[in-house]
Amino acid sequence: MNILKMWARRSAMAVLFFAAITSTFYSISGVEASTVSTYVFDSAGIQQEENSSIDHKKKSIGLAFKFLKKISDFTTKISSSEKVAGTQPTLEESLNWSQYPTKKIVATGYTAGIESTGKNPGHPGYGITYSGVKVKRDLYSTVAADLNVFPIGTILFIPGYGFGVVADKGGAIKGNKVDLYYDTVKDVYEQWGKKTLDVYVIEIGNGKLTEADLKALNENESMQVFRQQYTGGKKS
């Protein structure tokens, strides 16, 4: 009888200890204790019987600790990844812009709409630039310029806006003036307005620009880490 009482007492303590572990796990992860119990006993091949040996209970508890540690390690890796993403430098901070010549310009914003181009969405030329490519706000966006200053295909870097590829011209765009494309009038007013600033001249164009050229620039693999900073996660 004494031996049976001792075994019963030890069994009860082991059950209580395991219950404490699963309760702690639930409070941390939100996973039901029964889920952990099923995982532990199924993976160990242990039958939940009243007369299980103490060795088997110890093995189950050991597996529970390993499972908790695995979850803990996984959570730590996610937190680390989020911190890394949060400290990602901007494109303006990442490159040495001093290697490029600068030019002072007056930069304004425009859209494809009637307020900027005089064209409605039903017009056959709506959203089509002088170069023939469609307007685009992306890592490399389409911009309008005086083609005697910046020929078609010229690549500029405009601080606060990003890369601009000269694809269009305009009657009011004369001299050192550049019109930056935005999707909506609201974007123009909220994100830009009118600014006088120095831009970096990355490359002077040869007078031509195609959709394939623009796509190649925007899909440059080494630059994708910065692309979302200008597209806001929208698919182009």
PDB file of C-alpha atoms in Angstrom:
ATOM      1  CA  MET A   1       0.000   0.000   0.000  1.00  0.00           C
ATOM      2  CA  ASN A   2       2.784   2.449   0.924  1.00  0.00           C
ATOM      3  CA  ILE A   3       4.452   1.834  -2.433  1.00  0.00           C
ATOM      4  CA  LEU A   4       1.170   2.496  -4.268  1.00  0.00           C
ATOM      5  CA  LYS A   5       0.628   5.718  -2.278  1.00  0.00           C
ATOM      6  CA  MET A   6       4.182   6.861  -3.089  1.00  0.00           C
ATOM      7  CA  TRP A   7       3.679   6.158  -6.792  1.00  0.00           C
ATOM      8  CA  ALA A   8       0.313   7.910  -6.753  1.00  0.00           C
ATOM      9  CA  ARG A   9       1.845  10.934  -5.038  1.00  0.00           C
ATOM     10  CA  ARG A  10       4.734  11.108  -7.521  1.00  0.00           C
ATOM     11  CA  SER A  11       2.350  10.688 -10.439  1.00  0.00           C
ATOM     12  CA  ALA A  12       0.182  13.525  -9.150  1.00  0.00           C
ATOM     13  CA  MET A  13       3.249  15.787  -8.778  1.00  0.00           C
ATOM     14  CA  ALA A  14       4.379  14.995 -12.314  1.00  0.00           C
ATOM     15  CA  VAL A  15       0.923  15.764 -13.702  1.00  0.00           C
ATOM     16  CA  LEU A  16       0.796  19.050 -11.784  1.00  0.00           C
ATOM     17  CA  PHE A  17       4.281  19.971 -13.029  1.00  0.00           C
ATOM     18  CA  PHE A  18       3.319  19.235 -16.615  1.00  0.00           C
ATOM     19  CA  ALA A  19       0.102  21.222 -16.163  1.00  0.00           C
ATOM     20  CA  ALA A  20       2.158  24.182 -14.939  1.00  0.00           C
ATOM     21  CA  ILE A  21       4.387  23.996 -18.042  1.00  0.00           C
ATOM     22  CA  THR A  22       1.467  23.833 -20.465  1.00  0.00           C
ATOM     23  CA  SER A  23      -0.308  26.648 -18.638  1.00  0.00           C
ATOM     24  CA  THR A  24       2.798  28.834 -18.953  1.00  0.00           C
ATOM     25  CA  PHE A  25       3.098  27.956 -22.641  1.00  0.00           C
ATOM     26  CA  TYR A  26      -0.553  28.885 -23.212  1.00  0.00           C
ATOM     27  CA  SER A  27      -0.120  32.254 -21.494  1.00  0.00           C
ATOM     28  CA  ILE A  28       2.863  33.031 -23.790  1.00  0.00           C
ATOM     29  CA  SER A  29       1.666  31.646 -27.124  1.00  0.00           C
ATOM     30  CA  GLY A  30      -2.115  31.336 -26.855  1.00  0.00           C
ATOM     31  CA  VAL A  31      -1.955  27.655 -27.900  1.00  0.00           C
ATOM     32  CA  GLU A  32      -4.297  25.392 -25.936  1.00  0.00           C
ATOM     33  CA  ALA A  33      -2.642  23.111 -23.384  1.00  0.00           C
ATOM     34  CA  SER A  34      -4.369  20.141 -24.999  1.00  0.00           C
ATOM     35  CA  THR A  35      -2.545  20.922 -28.254  1.00  0.00           C
ATOM     36  CA  VAL A  36       0.822  20.796 -26.500  1.00  0.00           C
ATOM     37  CA  SER A  37      -0.187  17.611 -24.686  1.00  0.00           C
ATOM     38  CA  THR A  38      -1.180  15.964 -27.959  1.00  0.00           C
ATOM     39  CA  TYR A  39       2.054  17.090 -29.621  1.00  0.00           C
ATOM     40  CA  VAL A  40       4.207  15.810 -26.771  1.00  0.00           C
ATOM     41  CA  PHE A  41       2.553  12.470 -26.248  1.00  0.00           C
ATOM     42  CA  ASP A  42       1.951  11.674 -29.926  1.00  0.00           C
ATOM     43  CA  SER A  43       5.503  12.554 -30.973  1.00  0.00           C
ATOM     44  CA  ALA A  44       6.949  10.477 -28.143  1.00  0.00           C
ATOM     45  CA  GLY A  45       4.629   7.556 -28.825  1.00  0.00           C
ATOM     46  CA  ILE A  46       3.376   7.615 -25.185  1.00  0.00           C
ATOM     47  CA  GLN A  47      -0.048   6.325 -24.178  1.00  0.00           C
ATOM     48  CA  GLN A  48      -1.800   8.474 -21.566  1.00  0.00           C
ATOM     49  CA  GLU A  49      -2.525   5.826 -19.017  1.00  0.00           C
ATOM     50  CA  GLU A  50      -2.768   6.152 -15.257  1.00  0.00           C
ATOM     51  CA  ASN A  51      -0.023   3.577 -14.665  1.00  0.00           C
ATOM     52  CA  SER A  52       2.618   5.211 -16.966  1.00  0.00           C
ATOM     53  CA  SER A  53       6.116   4.982 -15.562  1.00  0.00           C
ATOM     54  CA  ILE A  54       7.955   7.969 -14.084  1.00  0.00           C
ATOM     55  CA  ASP A  55      10.653   7.657 -16.790  1.00  0.00           C
ATOM     56  CA  HIS A  56       8.061   8.167 -19.499  1.00  0.00           C
ATOM     57  CA  LYS A  57       6.686  11.234 -17.704  1.00  0.00           C
ATOM     58  CA  LYS A  58      10.169  12.695 -17.466  1.00  0.00           C
ATOM     59  CA  LYS A  59      10.652  12.113 -21.192  1.00  0.00           C
ATOM     60  CA  SER A  60       7.361  13.897 -21.940  1.00  0.00           C
ATOM     61  CA  ILE A  61       8.353  16.889 -19.822  1.00  0.00           C
ATOM     62  CA  GLY A  62      11.712  17.053 -21.625  1.00  0.00           C
ATOM     63  CA  LEU A  63       9.973  17.127 -24.986  1.00  0.00           C
ATOM     64  CA  ALA A  64       7.698  19.912 -23.766  1.00  0.00           C
ATOM     65  CA  PHE A  65      10.722  22.020 -22.833  1.00  0.00           C
ATOM     66  CA  LYS A  66      12.272  21.436 -26.270  1.00  0.00           C
ATOM     67  CA  PHE A  67       9.012  22.442 -27.964  1.00  0.00           C
ATOM     68  CA  LEU A  68       8.807  25.640 -25.883  1.00  0.00           C
ATOM     69  CA  LYS A  69      12.423  26.490 -26.741  1.00  0.00           C
ATOM     70  CA  LYS A  70      11.760  25.952 -30.451  1.00  0.00           C
ATOM     71  CA  ILE A  71       8.815  28.382 -30.366  1.00  0.00           C
ATOM     72  CA  SER A  72      10.882  30.890 -28.383  1.00  0.00           C
ATOM     73  CA  ASP A  73      13.753  30.775 -30.906  1.00  0.00           C
ATOM     74  CA  PHE A  74      11.342  31.290 -33.807  1.00  0.00           C
ATOM     75  CA  THR A  75       9.780  34.348 -32.131  1.00  0.00           C
ATOM     76  CA  THR A  76      13.227  35.843 -31.520  1.00  0.00           C
ATOM     77  CA  LYS A  77      14.131  35.502 -35.208  1.00  0.00           C
ATOM     78  CA  ILE A  78      10.946  37.317 -36.268  1.00  0.00           C
ATOM     79  CA  SER A  79      11.666  40.165 -33.865  1.00  0.00           C
ATOM     80  CA  SER A  80      15.227  40.469 -35.176  1.00  0.00           C
ATOM     81  CA  SER A  81      13.989  40.585 -38.771  1.00  0.00           C
ATOM     82  CA  GLU A  82      11.531  43.342 -37.944  1.00  0.00           C
ATOM     83  CA  LYS A  83      14.270  45.406 -36.326  1.00  0.00           C
ATOM     84  CA  VAL A  84      16.523  45.002 -39.365  1.00  0.00           C
ATOM     85  CA  ALA A  85      13.710  46.073 -41.697  1.00  0.00           C
ATOM     86  CA  GLY A  86      12.967  49.038 -39.469  1.00  0.00           C
ATOM     87  CA  THR A  87      16.517  50.379 -39.767  1.00  0.00           C
ATOM     88  CA  GLN A  88      16.758  50.067 -43.547  1.00  0.00           C
ATOM     89  CA  PRO A  89      18.349  53.255 -44.935  1.00  0.00           C
ATOM     90  CA  THR A  90      16.627  55.256 -47.648  1.00  0.00           C
ATOM     91  CA  LEU A  91      17.923  55.420 -51.201  1.00  0.00           C
ATOM     92  CA  GLU A  92      19.113  58.978 -50.579  1.00  0.00           C
ATOM     93  CA  GLU A  93      21.203  57.783 -47.617  1.00  0.00           C
ATOM     94  CA  SER A  94      22.622  54.729 -49.376  1.00  0.00           C
ATOM     95  CA  LEU A  95      24.435  56.075 -52.446  1.00  0.00           C
ATOM     96  CA  ASN A  96      27.276  58.534 -52.955  1.00  0.00           C
ATOM     97  CA  TRP A  97      25.488  61.278 -54.869  1.00  0.00           C
ATOM     98  CA  SER A  98      28.525  63.600 -54.886  1.00  0.00           C
ATOM     99  CA  GLN A  99      29.915  61.671 -57.871  1.00  0.00           C
ATOM    100  CA  TYR A 100      27.193  63.156 -60.109  1.00  0.00           C
ATOM    101  CA  PRO A 101      26.922  66.741 -61.431  1.00  0.00           C
ATOM    102  CA  THR A 102      24.031  68.819 -60.101  1.00  0.00           C
ATOM    103  CA  LYS A 103      21.683  71.327 -61.667  1.00  0.00           C
ATOM    104  CA  LYS A 104      19.345  73.765 -59.902  1.00  0.00           C
ATOM    105  CA  ILE A 105      15.788  73.431 -61.148  1.00  0.00           C
ATOM    106  CA  VAL A 106      12.237  74.437 -60.334  1.00  0.00           C
ATOM    107  CA  ALA A 107      10.228  71.234 -59.853  1.00  0.00           C
ATOM    108  CA  THR A 108       6.455  71.057 -60.002  1.00  0.00           C
ATOM    109  CA  GLY A 109       4.063  68.105 -60.122  1.00  0.00           C
ATOM    110  CA  TYR A 110       1.623  66.936 -62.785  1.00  0.00           C
ATOM    111  CA  THR A 111      -0.831  64.116 -63.492  1.00  0.00           C
ATOM    112  CA  ALA A 112      -2.175  62.438 -66.625  1.00  0.00           C
ATOM    113  CA  GLY A 113      -5.537  64.163 -66.101  1.00  0.00           C
ATOM    114  CA  ILE A 114      -7.224  67.065 -67.833  1.00  0.00           C
ATOM    115  CA  GLU A 115      -5.934  69.567 -65.261  1.00  0.00           C
ATOM    116  CA  SER A 116      -2.355  68.915 -66.451  1.00  0.00           C
ATOM    117  CA  THR A 117      -2.616  67.575 -69.999  1.00  0.00           C
ATOM    118  CA  GLY A 118      -6.076  68.614 -71.192  1.00  0.00           C
ATOM    119  CA  LYS A 119      -6.906  64.926 -71.813  1.00  0.00           C
ATOM    120  CA  ASN A 120      -9.689  62.825 -70.300  1.00  0.00           C
ATOM    121  CA  PRO A 121      -9.379  59.068 -69.611  1.00  0.00           C
ATOM    122  CA  GLY A 122     -11.262  58.346 -72.851  1.00  0.00           C
ATOM    123  CA  HIS A 123      -8.741  60.229 -74.987  1.00  0.00           C
ATOM    124  CA  PRO A 124      -6.501  57.891 -77.090  1.00  0.00           C
ATOM    125  CA  GLY A 125      -3.419  59.755 -75.900  1.00  0.00           C
ATOM    126  CA  TYR A 126      -4.375  59.743 -72.223  1.00  0.00           C
ATOM    127  CA  GLY A 127      -1.408  58.813 -70.050  1.00  0.00           C
ATOM    128  CA  ILE A 128       0.965  58.593 -73.025  1.00  0.00           C
ATOM    129  CA  THR A 129       4.098  60.753 -72.912  1.00  0.00           C
ATOM    130  CA  TYR A 130       5.871  62.472 -75.806  1.00  0.00           C
ATOM    131  CA  SER A 131       8.387  59.585 -75.878  1.00  0.00           C
ATOM    132  CA  GLY A 132       5.574  57.068 -76.342  1.00  0.00           C
ATOM    133  CA  VAL A 133       5.827  55.382 -72.929  1.00  0.00           C
ATOM    134  CA  LYS A 134       3.016  55.443 -70.383  1.00  0.00           C
ATOM    135  CA  VAL A 135       3.285  57.737 -67.388  1.00  0.00           C
ATOM    136  CA  LYS A 136       4.533  55.926 -64.301  1.00  0.00           C
ATOM    137  CA  ARG A 137       5.204  56.620 -60.632  1.00  0.00           C
ATOM    138  CA  ASP A 138       7.768  54.041 -59.588  1.00  0.00           C
ATOM    139  CA  LEU A 139      11.370  53.711 -58.492  1.00  0.00           C
ATOM    140  CA  TYR A 140      12.123  55.388 -61.844  1.00  0.00           C
ATOM    141  CA  SER A 141       9.206  57.693 -62.614  1.00  0.00           C
ATOM    142  CA  THR A 142       8.413  59.550 -65.821  1.00  0.00           C
ATOM    143  CA  VAL A 143       9.034  63.304 -65.728  1.00  0.00           C
ATOM    144  CA  ALA A 144       8.633  66.160 -68.208  1.00  0.00           C
ATOM    145  CA  ALA A 145      11.410  68.647 -69.052  1.00  0.00           C
ATOM    146  CA  ASP A 146      12.669  71.122 -71.614  1.00  0.00           C
ATOM    147  CA  LEU A 147      14.237  68.742 -74.118  1.00  0.00           C
ATOM    148  CA  ASN A 148      16.901  71.315 -74.994  1.00  0.00           C
ATOM    149  CA  VAL A 149      18.125  71.050 -71.388  1.00  0.00           C
ATOM    150  CA  PHE A 150      17.351  67.402 -70.611  1.00  0.00           C
ATOM    151  CA  PRO A 151      16.821  65.198 -73.723  1.00  0.00           C
ATOM    152  CA  ILE A 152      14.405  62.261 -73.676  1.00  0.00           C
ATOM    153  CA  GLY A 153      15.908  59.396 -71.690  1.00  0.00           C
ATOM    154  CA  THR A 154      17.864  61.615 -69.291  1.00  0.00           C
ATOM    155  CA  ILE A 155      17.950  60.142 -65.788  1.00  0.00           C
ATOM    156  CA  LEU A 156      17.793  62.539 -62.839  1.00  0.00           C
ATOM    157  CA  PHE A 157      17.719  61.927 -59.127  1.00  0.00           C
ATOM    158  CA  ILE A 158      15.413  64.394 -57.410  1.00  0.00           C
ATOM    159  CA  PRO A 159      15.815  64.458 -53.597  1.00  0.00           C
ATOM    160  CA  GLY A 160      12.472  63.810 -51.949  1.00  0.00           C
ATOM    161  CA  TYR A 161      11.016  62.301 -55.136  1.00  0.00           C
ATOM    162  CA  GLY A 162      13.432  59.673 -56.415  1.00  0.00           C
ATOM    163  CA  PHE A 163      14.682  58.855 -59.894  1.00  0.00           C
ATOM    164  CA  GLY A 164      13.022  60.682 -62.758  1.00  0.00           C
ATOM    165  CA  VAL A 165      13.407  59.650 -66.394  1.00  0.00           C
ATOM    166  CA  VAL A 166      12.661  62.399 -68.908  1.00  0.00           C
ATOM    167  CA  ALA A 167       9.845  61.032 -71.059  1.00  0.00           C
ATOM    168  CA  ASP A 168       7.723  64.092 -71.764  1.00  0.00           C
ATOM    169  CA  LYS A 169       7.712  67.806 -72.554  1.00  0.00           C
ATOM    170  CA  GLY A 170       5.226  70.608 -72.001  1.00  0.00           C
ATOM    171  CA  GLY A 171       4.397  74.091 -73.258  1.00  0.00           C
ATOM    172  CA  ALA A 172       5.066  75.590 -69.810  1.00  0.00           C
ATOM    173  CA  ILE A 173       8.193  73.500 -69.181  1.00  0.00           C
ATOM    174  CA  LYS A 174      10.970  75.806 -70.338  1.00  0.00           C
ATOM    175  CA  GLY A 175      14.575  76.129 -69.188  1.00  0.00           C
ATOM    176  CA  ASN A 176      15.577  74.592 -65.879  1.00  0.00           C
ATOM    177  CA  LYS A 177      12.131  73.353 -64.992  1.00  0.00           C
ATOM    178  CA  VAL A 178      10.972  69.768 -64.471  1.00  0.00           C
ATOM    179  CA  ASP A 179       7.437  68.417 -64.024  1.00  0.00           C
ATOM    180  CA  LEU A 180       7.260  65.316 -61.786  1.00  0.00           C
ATOM    181  CA  TYR A 181       4.567  62.718 -62.441  1.00  0.00           C
ATOM    182  CA  TYR A 182       2.101  61.730 -59.696  1.00  0.00           C
ATOM    183  CA  ASP A 183      -0.952  59.483 -59.927  1.00  0.00           C
ATOM    184  CA  THR A 184      -3.435  62.034 -58.527  1.00  0.00           C
ATOM    185  CA  VAL A 185      -3.822  65.774 -57.987  1.00  0.00           C
ATOM    186  CA  LYS A 186      -4.044  65.055 -54.253  1.00  0.00           C
ATOM    187  CA  ASP A 187      -0.614  63.409 -54.387  1.00  0.00           C
ATOM    188  CA  VAL A 188       0.829  66.462 -56.157  1.00  0.00           C
ATOM    189  CA  TYR A 189      -0.386  68.852 -53.463  1.00  0.00           C
ATOM    190  CA  GLU A 190       0.281  66.634 -50.454  1.00  0.00           C
ATOM    191  CA  GLN A 191       3.629  65.156 -51.499  1.00  0.00           C
ATOM    192  CA  TRP A 192       5.272  67.871 -53.562  1.00  0.00           C
ATOM    193  CA  GLY A 193       3.770  71.206 -54.587  1.00  0.00           C
ATOM    194  CA  LYS A 194       6.519  73.407 -56.029  1.00  0.00           C
ATOM    195  CA  LYS A 195      10.202  73.376 -55.035  1.00  0.00           C
ATOM    196  CA  THR A 196      13.484  74.889 -56.132  1.00  0.00           C
ATOM    197  CA  LEU A 197      16.318  72.439 -55.542  1.00  0.00           C
ATOM    198  CA  ASP A 198      19.459  70.824 -56.895  1.00  0.00           C
ATOM    199  CA  VAL A 199      18.973  67.559 -58.781  1.00  0.00           C
ATOM    200  CA  TYR A 200      21.639  65.013 -59.667  1.00  0.00           C
ATOM    201  CA  VAL A 201      22.187  64.328 -63.366  1.00  0.00           C
ATOM    202  CA  ILE A 202      22.793  60.577 -63.498  1.00  0.00           C
ATOM    203  CA  GLU A 203      22.828  60.172 -67.280  1.00  0.00           C
ATOM    204  CA  ILE A 204      22.053  62.388 -70.269  1.00  0.00           C
ATOM    205  CA  GLY A 205      19.555  60.768 -72.622  1.00  0.00           C
ATOM    206  CA  ASN A 206      19.990  60.072 -76.320  1.00  0.00           C
ATOM    207  CA  GLY A 207      16.520  61.245 -77.310  1.00  0.00           C
ATOM    208  CA  LYS A 208      14.830  57.851 -77.069  1.00  0.00           C
ATOM    209  CA  LEU A 209      12.948  55.928 -74.356  1.00  0.00           C
ATOM    210  CA  THR A 210      10.942  52.718 -74.660  1.00  0.00           C
ATOM    211  CA  GLU A 211       8.712  50.745 -72.320  1.00  0.00           C
ATOM    212  CA  ALA A 212      11.416  48.059 -72.259  1.00  0.00           C
ATOM    213  CA  ASP A 213      13.997  50.645 -71.124  1.00  0.00           C
ATOM    214  CA  LEU A 214      11.749  51.864 -68.308  1.00  0.00           C
ATOM    215  CA  LYS A 215      10.881  48.334 -67.230  1.00  0.00           C
ATOM    216  CA  ALA A 216      14.561  47.336 -67.118  1.00  0.00           C
ATOM    217  CA  LEU A 217      15.343  50.305 -64.860  1.00  0.00           C
ATOM    218  CA  ASN A 218      12.472  49.617 -62.470  1.00  0.00           C
ATOM    219  CA  GLU A 219      13.120  45.887 -62.272  1.00  0.00           C
ATOM    220  CA  ASN A 220      16.870  46.146 -61.678  1.00  0.00           C
ATOM    221  CA  GLU A 221      17.354  43.400 -59.083  1.00  0.00           C
ATOM    222  CA  SER A 222      19.888  45.279 -56.969  1.00  0.00           C
ATOM    223  CA  MET A 223      17.464  48.208 -56.512  1.00  0.00           C
ATOM    224  CA  GLN A 224      14.333  46.320 -55.458  1.00  0.00           C
ATOM    225  CA  VAL A 225      15.077  46.851 -51.770  1.00  0.00           C
ATOM    226  CA  PHE A 226      14.384  50.574 -52.326  1.00  0.00           C
ATOM    227  CA  ARG A 227      11.460  50.286 -54.731  1.00  0.00           C
ATOM    228  CA  GLN A 228       8.731  50.094 -52.111  1.00  0.00           C
ATOM    229  CA  GLN A 229       9.866  53.422 -50.674  1.00  0.00           C
ATOM    230  CA  TYR A 230       8.494  55.044 -53.825  1.00  0.00           C
ATOM    231  CA  THR A 231       5.612  52.788 -54.799  1.00  0.00           C
ATOM    232  CA  GLY A 232       4.120  52.291 -51.322  1.00  0.00           C
ATOM    233  CA  GLY A 233       3.862  48.542 -52.015  1.00  0.00           C
ATOM    234  CA  LYS A 234       1.613  49.046 -55.062  1.00  0.00           C
ATOM    235  CA  LYS A 235       2.188  46.759 -58.017  1.00  0.00           C
ATOM    236  CA  SER A 236       3.330  48.594 -61.123  1.00  0.00           C
TER     237      SER A 236
END
